[in-house]
mmCIF file with all atom_site columns, N, CA and C in Angstrom:
data_model
loop_
_atom_site.group_PDB
_atom_site.id
_atom_site.type_symbol
_atom_site.label_atom_id
_atom_site.label_alt_id
_atom_site.label_comp_id
_atom_site.label_asym_id
_atom_site.label_entity_id
_atom_site.label_seq_id
_atom_site.pdbx_PDB_ins_code
_atom_site.Cartn_x
_atom_site.Cartn_y
_atom_site.Cartn_z
_atom_site.occupancy
_atom_site.B_iso_or_equiv
_atom_site.pdbx_formal_charge
_atom_site.auth_seq_id
_atom_site.auth_comp_id
_atom_site.auth_asym_id
_atom_site.auth_atom_id
_atom_site.pdbx_PDB_model_num
ATOM 1   N N  . LEU A 1 1  ? 14.791 -24.870 -6.879  1.00 44.00 ? 9  LEU A N  1
ATOM 2   C CA . LEU A 1 1  ? 14.331 -23.535 -6.294  1.00 44.00 ? 9  LEU A CA 1
ATOM 3   C C  . LEU A 1 1  ? 13.363 -23.041 -7.566  1.00 44.00 ? 9  LEU A C  1
ATOM 4   N N  . PRO A 1 2  ? 12.612 -22.119 -7.250  1.00 56.00 ? 10 PRO A N  1
ATOM 5   C CA . PRO A 1 2  ? 11.578 -21.668 -8.096  1.00 56.00 ? 10 PRO A CA 1
ATOM 6   C C  . PRO A 1 2  ? 12.339 -21.044 -9.310  1.00 56.00 ? 10 PRO A C  1
ATOM 7   N N  . ALA A 1 3  ? 11.634 -20.744 -10.326 1.00 70.00 ? 11 ALA A N  1
ATOM 8   C CA . ALA A 1 3  ? 12.243 -20.028 -11.381 1.00 70.00 ? 11 ALA A CA 1
ATOM 9   C C  . ALA A 1 3  ? 11.808 -18.587 -11.367 1.00 70.00 ? 11 ALA A C  1
ATOM 10  N N  . MET A 1 4  ? 12.504 -17.500 -11.956 1.00 69.00 ? 12 MET A N  1
ATOM 11  C CA . MET A 1 4  ? 12.072 -16.355 -11.504 1.00 69.00 ? 12 MET A CA 1
ATOM 12  C C  . MET A 1 4  ? 10.543 -16.117 -11.737 1.00 69.00 ? 12 MET A C  1
ATOM 13  N N  . GLY A 1 5  ? 10.231 -16.767 -13.089 1.00 67.00 ? 13 GLY A N  1
ATOM 14  C CA . GLY A 1 5  ? 8.858  -16.760 -13.579 1.00 67.00 ? 13 GLY A CA 1
ATOM 15  C C  . GLY A 1 5  ? 7.689  -17.214 -12.562 1.00 67.00 ? 13 GLY A C  1
ATOM 16  N N  . ASP A 1 6  ? 8.006  -18.171 -11.561 1.00 72.00 ? 14 ASP A N  1
ATOM 17  C CA . ASP A 1 6  ? 7.255  -18.449 -10.627 1.00 72.00 ? 14 ASP A CA 1
ATOM 18  C C  . ASP A 1 6  ? 6.851  -17.613 -9.430  1.00 72.00 ? 14 ASP A C  1
ATOM 19  N N  . ILE A 1 7  ? 7.681  -16.555 -9.276  1.00 76.00 ? 15 ILE A N  1
ATOM 20  C CA . ILE A 1 7  ? 7.689  -15.825 -8.378  1.00 76.00 ? 15 ILE A CA 1
ATOM 21  C C  . ILE A 1 7  ? 7.146  -14.221 -8.741  1.00 76.00 ? 15 ILE A C  1
ATOM 22  N N  . VAL A 1 8  ? 7.541  -13.728 -9.893  1.00 83.00 ? 16 VAL A N  1
ATOM 23  C CA . VAL A 1 8  ? 7.105  -12.447 -10.339 1.00 83.00 ? 16 VAL A CA 1
ATOM 24  C C  . VAL A 1 8  ? 6.694  -12.854 -11.965 1.00 83.00 ? 16 VAL A C  1
ATOM 25  N N  . GLU A 1 9  ? 5.675  -11.933 -12.416 1.00 87.00 ? 17 GLU A N  1
ATOM 26  C CA . GLU A 1 9  ? 5.413  -11.939 -13.733 1.00 87.00 ? 17 GLU A CA 1
ATOM 27  C C  . GLU A 1 9  ? 6.193  -10.930 -14.668 1.00 87.00 ? 17 GLU A C  1
ATOM 28  N N  . PRO A 1 10 ? 7.011  -11.505 -15.534 1.00 88.00 ? 18 PRO A N  1
ATOM 29  C CA . PRO A 1 10 ? 7.792  -10.592 -16.319 1.00 88.00 ? 18 PRO A CA 1
ATOM 30  C C  . PRO A 1 10 ? 6.931  -9.939  -17.235 1.00 88.00 ? 18 PRO A C  1
ATOM 31  N N  . GLY A 1 11 ? 7.162  -8.492  -17.039 1.00 89.00 ? 19 GLY A N  1
ATOM 32  C CA . GLY A 1 11 ? 6.380  -7.561  -17.722 1.00 89.00 ? 19 GLY A CA 1
ATOM 33  C C  . GLY A 1 11 ? 5.767  -6.739  -16.975 1.00 89.00 ? 19 GLY A C  1
ATOM 34  N N  . LYS A 1 12 ? 4.999  -7.459  -15.852 1.00 92.00 ? 20 LYS A N  1
ATOM 35  C CA . LYS A 1 12 ? 4.143  -6.696  -14.895 1.00 92.00 ? 20 LYS A CA 1
ATOM 36  C C  . LYS A 1 12 ? 4.888  -6.348  -13.545 1.00 92.00 ? 20 LYS A C  1
ATOM 37  N N  . GLU A 1 13 ? 5.738  -7.444  -12.971 1.00 93.00 ? 21 GLU A N  1
ATOM 38  C CA . GLU A 1 13 ? 6.316  -7.330  -11.549 1.00 93.00 ? 21 GLU A CA 1
ATOM 39  C C  . GLU A 1 13 ? 7.662  -7.174  -11.937 1.00 93.00 ? 21 GLU A C  1
ATOM 40  N N  . LEU A 1 14 ? 8.066  -7.495  -12.883 1.00 91.00 ? 22 LEU A N  1
ATOM 41  C CA . LEU A 1 14 ? 9.687  -7.268  -13.147 1.00 91.00 ? 22 LEU A CA 1
ATOM 42  C C  . LEU A 1 14 ? 9.990  -6.815  -14.737 1.00 91.00 ? 22 LEU A C  1
ATOM 43  N N  . ILE A 1 15 ? 10.640 -5.988  -14.792 1.00 93.00 ? 23 ILE A N  1
ATOM 44  C CA . ILE A 1 15 ? 11.045 -5.684  -16.294 1.00 93.00 ? 23 ILE A CA 1
ATOM 45  C C  . ILE A 1 15 ? 12.162 -6.097  -17.110 1.00 93.00 ? 23 ILE A C  1
ATOM 46  N N  . VAL A 1 16 ? 12.039 -7.062  -17.880 1.00 91.00 ? 24 VAL A N  1
ATOM 47  C CA . VAL A 1 16 ? 13.078 -7.858  -18.547 1.00 91.00 ? 24 VAL A CA 1
ATOM 48  C C  . VAL A 1 16 ? 13.124 -7.163  -20.060 1.00 91.00 ? 24 VAL A C  1
ATOM 49  N N  . PHE A 1 17 ? 14.611 -7.548  -20.415 1.00 94.00 ? 25 PHE A N  1
ATOM 50  C CA . PHE A 1 17 ? 14.887 -7.233  -21.771 1.00 94.00 ? 25 PHE A CA 1
ATOM 51  C C  . PHE A 1 17 ? 15.659 -8.328  -22.467 1.00 94.00 ? 25 PHE A C  1
ATOM 52  N N  . SER A 1 18 ? 15.792 -8.450  -23.787 1.00 94.00 ? 26 SER A N  1
ATOM 53  C CA . SER A 1 18 ? 16.602 -9.293  -24.307 1.00 94.00 ? 26 SER A CA 1
ATOM 54  C C  . SER A 1 18 ? 17.879 -8.595  -25.086 1.00 94.00 ? 26 SER A C  1
ATOM 55  N N  . THR A 1 19 ? 17.672 -7.449  -25.434 1.00 96.00 ? 27 THR A N  1
ATOM 56  C CA . THR A 1 19 ? 18.691 -6.864  -26.064 1.00 96.00 ? 27 THR A CA 1
ATOM 57  C C  . THR A 1 19 ? 19.369 -5.582  -25.599 1.00 96.00 ? 27 THR A C  1
ATOM 58  N N  . PRO A 1 20 ? 20.377 -5.095  -25.933 1.00 97.00 ? 28 PRO A N  1
ATOM 59  C CA . PRO A 1 20 ? 20.756 -3.618  -25.447 1.00 97.00 ? 28 PRO A CA 1
ATOM 60  C C  . PRO A 1 20 ? 20.065 -2.515  -26.025 1.00 97.00 ? 28 PRO A C  1
ATOM 61  N N  . ALA A 1 21 ? 19.234 -2.782  -27.279 1.00 97.00 ? 29 ALA A N  1
ATOM 62  C CA . ALA A 1 21 ? 18.449 -1.421  -27.630 1.00 97.00 ? 29 ALA A CA 1
ATOM 63  C C  . ALA A 1 21 ? 17.122 -1.797  -26.955 1.00 97.00 ? 29 ALA A C  1
ATOM 64  N N  . GLU A 1 22 ? 16.844 -2.872  -26.692 1.00 97.00 ? 30 GLU A N  1
ATOM 65  C CA . GLU A 1 22 ? 15.433 -3.158  -25.868 1.00 97.00 ? 30 GLU A CA 1
ATOM 66  C C  . GLU A 1 22 ? 15.764 -2.512  -24.303 1.00 97.00 ? 30 GLU A C  1
ATOM 67  N N  . LEU A 1 23 ? 16.764 -2.843  -23.964 1.00 97.00 ? 31 LEU A N  1
ATOM 68  C CA . LEU A 1 23 ? 17.092 -2.085  -22.464 1.00 97.00 ? 31 LEU A CA 1
ATOM 69  C C  . LEU A 1 23 ? 17.106 -0.384  -22.504 1.00 97.00 ? 31 LEU A C  1
ATOM 70  N N  . ARG A 1 24 ? 17.574 0.123   -23.689 1.00 98.00 ? 32 ARG A N  1
ATOM 71  C CA . ARG A 1 24 ? 17.803 1.104   -23.800 1.00 98.00 ? 32 ARG A CA 1
ATOM 72  C C  . ARG A 1 24 ? 16.350 1.927   -23.858 1.00 98.00 ? 32 ARG A C  1
ATOM 73  N N  . HIS A 1 25 ? 15.459 1.204   -24.697 1.00 98.00 ? 33 HIS A N  1
ATOM 74  C CA . HIS A 1 25 ? 14.130 1.716   -24.803 1.00 98.00 ? 33 HIS A CA 1
ATOM 75  C C  . HIS A 1 25 ? 13.495 1.788   -23.461 1.00 98.00 ? 33 HIS A C  1
ATOM 76  N N  . LEU A 1 26 ? 13.347 0.629   -22.718 1.00 97.00 ? 34 LEU A N  1
ATOM 77  C CA . LEU A 1 26 ? 12.808 0.534   -21.475 1.00 97.00 ? 34 LEU A CA 1
ATOM 78  C C  . LEU A 1 26 ? 13.113 1.437   -20.264 1.00 97.00 ? 34 LEU A C  1
ATOM 79  N N  . VAL A 1 27 ? 14.551 1.726   -20.240 1.00 97.00 ? 35 VAL A N  1
ATOM 80  C CA . VAL A 1 27 ? 14.955 2.693   -19.767 1.00 97.00 ? 35 VAL A CA 1
ATOM 81  C C  . VAL A 1 27 ? 14.583 4.110   -19.842 1.00 97.00 ? 35 VAL A C  1
ATOM 82  N N  . GLU A 1 28 ? 14.566 4.557   -21.086 1.00 98.00 ? 36 GLU A N  1
ATOM 83  C CA . GLU A 1 28 ? 13.871 5.672   -21.586 1.00 98.00 ? 36 GLU A CA 1
ATOM 84  C C  . GLU A 1 28 ? 12.593 5.904   -20.945 1.00 98.00 ? 36 GLU A C  1
ATOM 85  N N  . TYR A 1 29 ? 11.692 4.743   -21.451 1.00 97.00 ? 37 TYR A N  1
ATOM 86  C CA . TYR A 1 29 ? 10.360 4.898   -20.946 1.00 97.00 ? 37 TYR A CA 1
ATOM 87  C C  . TYR A 1 29 ? 10.019 4.972   -19.492 1.00 97.00 ? 37 TYR A C  1
ATOM 88  N N  . TYR A 1 30 ? 10.661 4.131   -18.953 1.00 97.00 ? 38 TYR A N  1
ATOM 89  C CA . TYR A 1 30 ? 10.365 4.214   -17.323 1.00 97.00 ? 38 TYR A CA 1
ATOM 90  C C  . TYR A 1 30 ? 11.004 5.401   -16.558 1.00 97.00 ? 38 TYR A C  1
ATOM 91  N N  . ALA A 1 31 ? 12.016 5.908   -17.303 1.00 97.00 ? 39 ALA A N  1
ATOM 92  C CA . ALA A 1 31 ? 12.501 7.143   -16.628 1.00 97.00 ? 39 ALA A CA 1
ATOM 93  C C  . ALA A 1 31 ? 11.505 8.428   -17.021 1.00 97.00 ? 39 ALA A C  1
ATOM 94  N N  . GLN A 1 32 ? 10.722 8.281   -17.797 1.00 97.00 ? 40 GLN A N  1
ATOM 95  C CA . GLN A 1 32 ? 9.672  9.217   -18.189 1.00 97.00 ? 40 GLN A CA 1
ATOM 96  C C  . GLN A 1 32 ? 8.359  9.259   -17.738 1.00 97.00 ? 40 GLN A C  1
ATOM 97  N N  . ASP A 1 33 ? 8.015  7.863   -17.265 1.00 97.00 ? 41 ASP A N  1
ATOM 98  C CA . ASP A 1 33 ? 6.612  7.610   -16.852 1.00 97.00 ? 41 ASP A CA 1
ATOM 99  C C  . ASP A 1 33 ? 6.640  7.096   -15.718 1.00 97.00 ? 41 ASP A C  1
ATOM 100 N N  . ASP A 1 34 ? 6.369  8.047   -14.605 1.00 97.00 ? 42 ASP A N  1
ATOM 101 C CA . ASP A 1 34 ? 6.575  7.721   -13.141 1.00 97.00 ? 42 ASP A CA 1
ATOM 102 C C  . ASP A 1 34 ? 5.488  6.766   -12.827 1.00 97.00 ? 42 ASP A C  1
ATOM 103 N N  . ALA A 1 35 ? 4.259  7.165   -13.100 1.00 97.00 ? 43 ALA A N  1
ATOM 104 C CA . ALA A 1 35 ? 3.099  5.801   -12.802 1.00 97.00 ? 43 ALA A CA 1
ATOM 105 C C  . ALA A 1 35 ? 3.459  4.618   -13.395 1.00 97.00 ? 43 ALA A C  1
ATOM 106 N N  . ALA A 1 36 ? 3.703  4.579   -14.618 1.00 97.00 ? 44 ALA A N  1
ATOM 107 C CA . ALA A 1 36 ? 4.137  3.012   -15.004 1.00 97.00 ? 44 ALA A CA 1
ATOM 108 C C  . ALA A 1 36 ? 5.552  2.241   -14.048 1.00 97.00 ? 44 ALA A C  1
ATOM 109 N N  . ARG A 1 37 ? 6.283  3.114   -13.874 1.00 97.00 ? 45 ARG A N  1
ATOM 110 C CA . ARG A 1 37 ? 7.461  2.769   -13.185 1.00 97.00 ? 45 ARG A CA 1
ATOM 111 C C  . ARG A 1 37 ? 7.188  2.388   -11.621 1.00 97.00 ? 45 ARG A C  1
ATOM 112 N N  . LEU A 1 38 ? 6.261  3.074   -11.029 1.00 97.00 ? 46 LEU A N  1
ATOM 113 C CA . LEU A 1 38 ? 5.747  2.858   -9.870  1.00 97.00 ? 46 LEU A CA 1
ATOM 114 C C  . LEU A 1 38 ? 4.868  1.620   -9.484  1.00 97.00 ? 46 LEU A C  1
ATOM 115 N N  . THR A 1 39 ? 4.148  1.601   -10.582 1.00 97.00 ? 47 THR A N  1
ATOM 116 C CA . THR A 1 39 ? 3.170  0.238   -10.554 1.00 97.00 ? 47 THR A CA 1
ATOM 117 C C  . THR A 1 39 ? 4.088  -0.918  -10.805 1.00 97.00 ? 47 THR A C  1
ATOM 118 N N  . VAL A 1 40 ? 5.016  -0.871  -11.685 1.00 96.00 ? 48 VAL A N  1
ATOM 119 C CA . VAL A 1 40 ? 5.878  -2.311  -11.411 1.00 96.00 ? 48 VAL A CA 1
ATOM 120 C C  . VAL A 1 40 ? 6.687  -2.355  -10.191 1.00 96.00 ? 48 VAL A C  1
ATOM 121 N N  . VAL A 1 41 ? 6.850  -1.489  -9.456  1.00 96.00 ? 49 VAL A N  1
ATOM 122 C CA . VAL A 1 41 ? 7.416  -1.320  -8.162  1.00 96.00 ? 49 VAL A CA 1
ATOM 123 C C  . VAL A 1 41 ? 6.891  -1.922  -7.164  1.00 96.00 ? 49 VAL A C  1
ATOM 124 N N  . ASP A 1 42 ? 5.384  -1.400  -7.311  1.00 96.00 ? 50 ASP A N  1
ATOM 125 C CA . ASP A 1 42 ? 4.354  -1.862  -6.218  1.00 96.00 ? 50 ASP A CA 1
ATOM 126 C C  . ASP A 1 42 ? 4.053  -3.415  -6.450  1.00 96.00 ? 50 ASP A C  1
ATOM 127 N N  . LYS A 1 43 ? 3.985  -3.697  -7.548  1.00 95.00 ? 51 LYS A N  1
ATOM 128 C CA . LYS A 1 43 ? 3.625  -5.069  -7.984  1.00 95.00 ? 51 LYS A CA 1
ATOM 129 C C  . LYS A 1 43 ? 4.755  -5.999  -8.002  1.00 95.00 ? 51 LYS A C  1
ATOM 130 N N  . GLY A 1 44 ? 5.820  -5.935  -7.945  1.00 92.00 ? 52 GLY A N  1
ATOM 131 C CA . GLY A 1 44 ? 7.202  -6.594  -7.967  1.00 92.00 ? 52 GLY A CA 1
ATOM 132 C C  . GLY A 1 44 ? 7.274  -6.752  -6.521  1.00 92.00 ? 52 GLY A C  1
ATOM 133 N N  . TYR A 1 45 ? 6.942  -5.687  -5.542  1.00 92.00 ? 53 TYR A N  1
ATOM 134 C CA . TYR A 1 45 ? 7.356  -5.864  -4.114  1.00 92.00 ? 53 TYR A CA 1
ATOM 135 C C  . TYR A 1 45 ? 6.188  -6.588  -3.532  1.00 92.00 ? 53 TYR A C  1
ATOM 136 N N  . ASP A 1 46 ? 5.013  -6.445  -3.845  1.00 92.00 ? 54 ASP A N  1
ATOM 137 C CA . ASP A 1 46 ? 3.985  -7.172  -3.309  1.00 92.00 ? 54 ASP A CA 1
ATOM 138 C C  . ASP A 1 46 ? 4.067  -8.638  -3.726  1.00 92.00 ? 54 ASP A C  1
ATOM 139 N N  . ALA A 1 47 ? 4.600  -9.269  -5.053  1.00 88.00 ? 55 ALA A N  1
ATOM 140 C CA . ALA A 1 47 ? 4.829  -10.509 -5.262  1.00 88.00 ? 55 ALA A CA 1
ATOM 141 C C  . ALA A 1 47 ? 6.044  -10.854 -4.480  1.00 88.00 ? 55 ALA A C  1
ATOM 142 N N  . LEU A 1 48 ? 7.021  -10.092 -4.320  1.00 84.00 ? 56 LEU A N  1
ATOM 143 C CA . LEU A 1 48 ? 8.155  -10.823 -3.674  1.00 84.00 ? 56 LEU A CA 1
ATOM 144 C C  . LEU A 1 48 ? 7.773  -11.013 -1.905  1.00 84.00 ? 56 LEU A C  1
ATOM 145 N N  . VAL A 1 49 ? 7.008  -10.048 -1.782  1.00 85.00 ? 57 VAL A N  1
ATOM 146 C CA . VAL A 1 49 ? 6.888  -10.382 -0.001  1.00 85.00 ? 57 VAL A CA 1
ATOM 147 C C  . VAL A 1 49 ? 5.675  -11.534 0.231   1.00 85.00 ? 57 VAL A C  1
ATOM 148 N N  . THR A 1 50 ? 5.019  -11.897 -0.784  1.00 84.00 ? 58 THR A N  1
ATOM 149 C CA . THR A 1 50 ? 4.018  -12.853 -0.681  1.00 84.00 ? 58 THR A CA 1
ATOM 150 C C  . THR A 1 50 ? 4.443  -13.777 -1.215  1.00 84.00 ? 58 THR A C  1
ATOM 151 N N  . LYS A 1 51 ? 5.227  -14.045 -2.197  1.00 77.00 ? 59 LYS A N  1
ATOM 152 C CA . LYS A 1 51 ? 5.663  -15.409 -2.566  1.00 77.00 ? 59 LYS A CA 1
ATOM 153 C C  . LYS A 1 51 ? 7.205  -15.855 -2.447  1.00 77.00 ? 59 LYS A C  1
ATOM 154 N N  . HIS A 1 52 ? 8.081  -15.054 -1.858  1.00 73.00 ? 60 HIS A N  1
ATOM 155 C CA . HIS A 1 52 ? 9.407  -15.327 -1.988  1.00 73.00 ? 60 HIS A CA 1
ATOM 156 C C  . HIS A 1 52 ? 9.962  -14.798 -0.464  1.00 73.00 ? 60 HIS A C  1
ATOM 157 N N  . ARG A 1 53 ? 9.523  -15.231 0.613   1.00 76.00 ? 61 ARG A N  1
ATOM 158 C CA . ARG A 1 53 ? 9.798  -14.873 1.972   1.00 76.00 ? 61 ARG A CA 1
ATOM 159 C C  . ARG A 1 53 ? 10.844 -16.046 2.361   1.00 76.00 ? 61 ARG A C  1
ATOM 160 N N  . THR A 1 54 ? 11.800 -15.822 3.425   1.00 80.00 ? 62 THR A N  1
ATOM 161 C CA . THR A 1 54 ? 12.479 -16.908 3.742   1.00 80.00 ? 62 THR A CA 1
ATOM 162 C C  . THR A 1 54 ? 11.783 -18.169 3.970   1.00 80.00 ? 62 THR A C  1
ATOM 163 N N  . LEU A 1 55 ? 10.755 -18.128 4.623   1.00 82.00 ? 63 LEU A N  1
ATOM 164 C CA . LEU A 1 55 ? 9.554  -19.509 4.860   1.00 82.00 ? 63 LEU A CA 1
ATOM 165 C C  . LEU A 1 55 ? 9.571  -20.248 3.512   1.00 82.00 ? 63 LEU A C  1
ATOM 166 N N  . HIS A 1 56 ? 9.147  -19.258 2.592   1.00 77.00 ? 64 HIS A N  1
ATOM 167 C CA . HIS A 1 56 ? 9.107  -20.038 1.227   1.00 77.00 ? 64 HIS A CA 1
ATOM 168 C C  . HIS A 1 56 ? 10.253 -20.648 0.694   1.00 77.00 ? 64 HIS A C  1
ATOM 169 N N  . ARG A 1 57 ? 11.381 -20.233 0.695   1.00 78.00 ? 65 ARG A N  1
ATOM 170 C CA . ARG A 1 57 ? 12.336 -20.634 0.305   1.00 78.00 ? 65 ARG A CA 1
ATOM 171 C C  . ARG A 1 57 ? 13.220 -22.008 1.087   1.00 78.00 ? 65 ARG A C  1
ATOM 172 N N  . VAL A 1 58 ? 12.642 -21.864 2.247   1.00 86.00 ? 66 VAL A N  1
ATOM 173 C CA . VAL A 1 58 ? 13.358 -22.924 3.250   1.00 86.00 ? 66 VAL A CA 1
ATOM 174 C C  . VAL A 1 58 ? 12.259 -24.169 2.790   1.00 86.00 ? 66 VAL A C  1
ATOM 175 N N  . LYS A 1 59 ? 10.913 -23.862 2.646   1.00 84.00 ? 67 LYS A N  1
ATOM 176 C CA . LYS A 1 59 ? 10.078 -24.765 2.283   1.00 84.00 ? 67 LYS A CA 1
ATOM 177 C C  . LYS A 1 59 ? 10.402 -25.611 0.871   1.00 84.00 ? 67 LYS A C  1
ATOM 178 N N  . GLU A 1 60 ? 10.746 -24.792 -0.162  1.00 81.00 ? 68 GLU A N  1
ATOM 179 C CA . GLU A 1 60 ? 11.056 -25.179 -1.317  1.00 81.00 ? 68 GLU A CA 1
ATOM 180 C C  . GLU A 1 60 ? 12.461 -26.081 -1.444  1.00 81.00 ? 68 GLU A C  1
ATOM 181 N N  . MET A 1 61 ? 13.423 -25.507 -0.634  1.00 87.00 ? 69 MET A N  1
ATOM 182 C CA . MET A 1 61 ? 14.775 -26.394 -0.383  1.00 87.00 ? 69 MET A CA 1
ATOM 183 C C  . MET A 1 61 ? 14.085 -27.868 0.549   1.00 87.00 ? 69 MET A C  1
ATOM 184 N N  . LEU A 1 62 ? 13.554 -27.862 1.151   1.00 92.00 ? 70 LEU A N  1
ATOM 185 C CA . LEU A 1 62 ? 13.196 -28.945 2.007   1.00 92.00 ? 70 LEU A CA 1
ATOM 186 C C  . LEU A 1 62 ? 12.425 -29.949 0.789   1.00 92.00 ? 70 LEU A C  1
ATOM 187 N N  . ARG A 1 63 ? 11.381 -29.287 0.143   1.00 89.00 ? 71 ARG A N  1
ATOM 188 C CA . ARG A 1 63 ? 10.718 -30.202 -0.952  1.00 89.00 ? 71 ARG A CA 1
ATOM 189 C C  . ARG A 1 63 ? 11.669 -30.864 -2.012  1.00 89.00 ? 71 ARG A C  1
ATOM 190 N N  . VAL A 1 64 ? 12.638 -29.894 -2.333  1.00 90.00 ? 72 VAL A N  1
ATOM 191 C CA . VAL A 1 64 ? 13.726 -30.336 -3.331  1.00 90.00 ? 72 VAL A CA 1
ATOM 192 C C  . VAL A 1 64 ? 14.683 -31.647 -2.662  1.00 90.00 ? 72 VAL A C  1
ATOM 193 N N  . MET A 1 65 ? 14.882 -31.476 -1.196  1.00 92.00 ? 73 MET A N  1
ATOM 194 C CA . MET A 1 65 ? 15.710 -32.584 -0.606  1.00 92.00 ? 73 MET A CA 1
ATOM 195 C C  . MET A 1 65 ? 14.817 -33.824 -0.331  1.00 92.00 ? 73 MET A C  1
ATOM 196 N N  . GLY A 1 66 ? 13.453 -33.667 -0.725  1.00 90.00 ? 74 GLY A N  1
ATOM 197 C CA . GLY A 1 66 ? 12.762 -34.712 -0.293  1.00 90.00 ? 74 GLY A CA 1
ATOM 198 C C  . GLY A 1 66 ? 12.311 -34.847 1.255   1.00 90.00 ? 74 GLY A C  1
ATOM 199 N N  . LEU A 1 67 ? 12.577 -33.625 1.812   1.00 86.00 ? 75 LEU A N  1
ATOM 200 C CA . LEU A 1 67 ? 12.055 -33.867 3.266   1.00 86.00 ? 75 LEU A CA 1
ATOM 201 C C  . LEU A 1 67 ? 10.544 -33.190 3.592   1.00 86.00 ? 75 LEU A C  1
#
């Protein structure tokens, strides 16, 4: 099945973190910046509905099975 990076672009369509300190920083940042938070929400939603619908998942499963 596709990797997360094949569906959404980390940092633009999905916020990721590597450490608890980075998570804390990101939570504080996005809690205070509505526009930045909503931009990620909108871009993430758009990516999911265009690249990760049920039909996309079924096609990928059939491809992996060689069908």
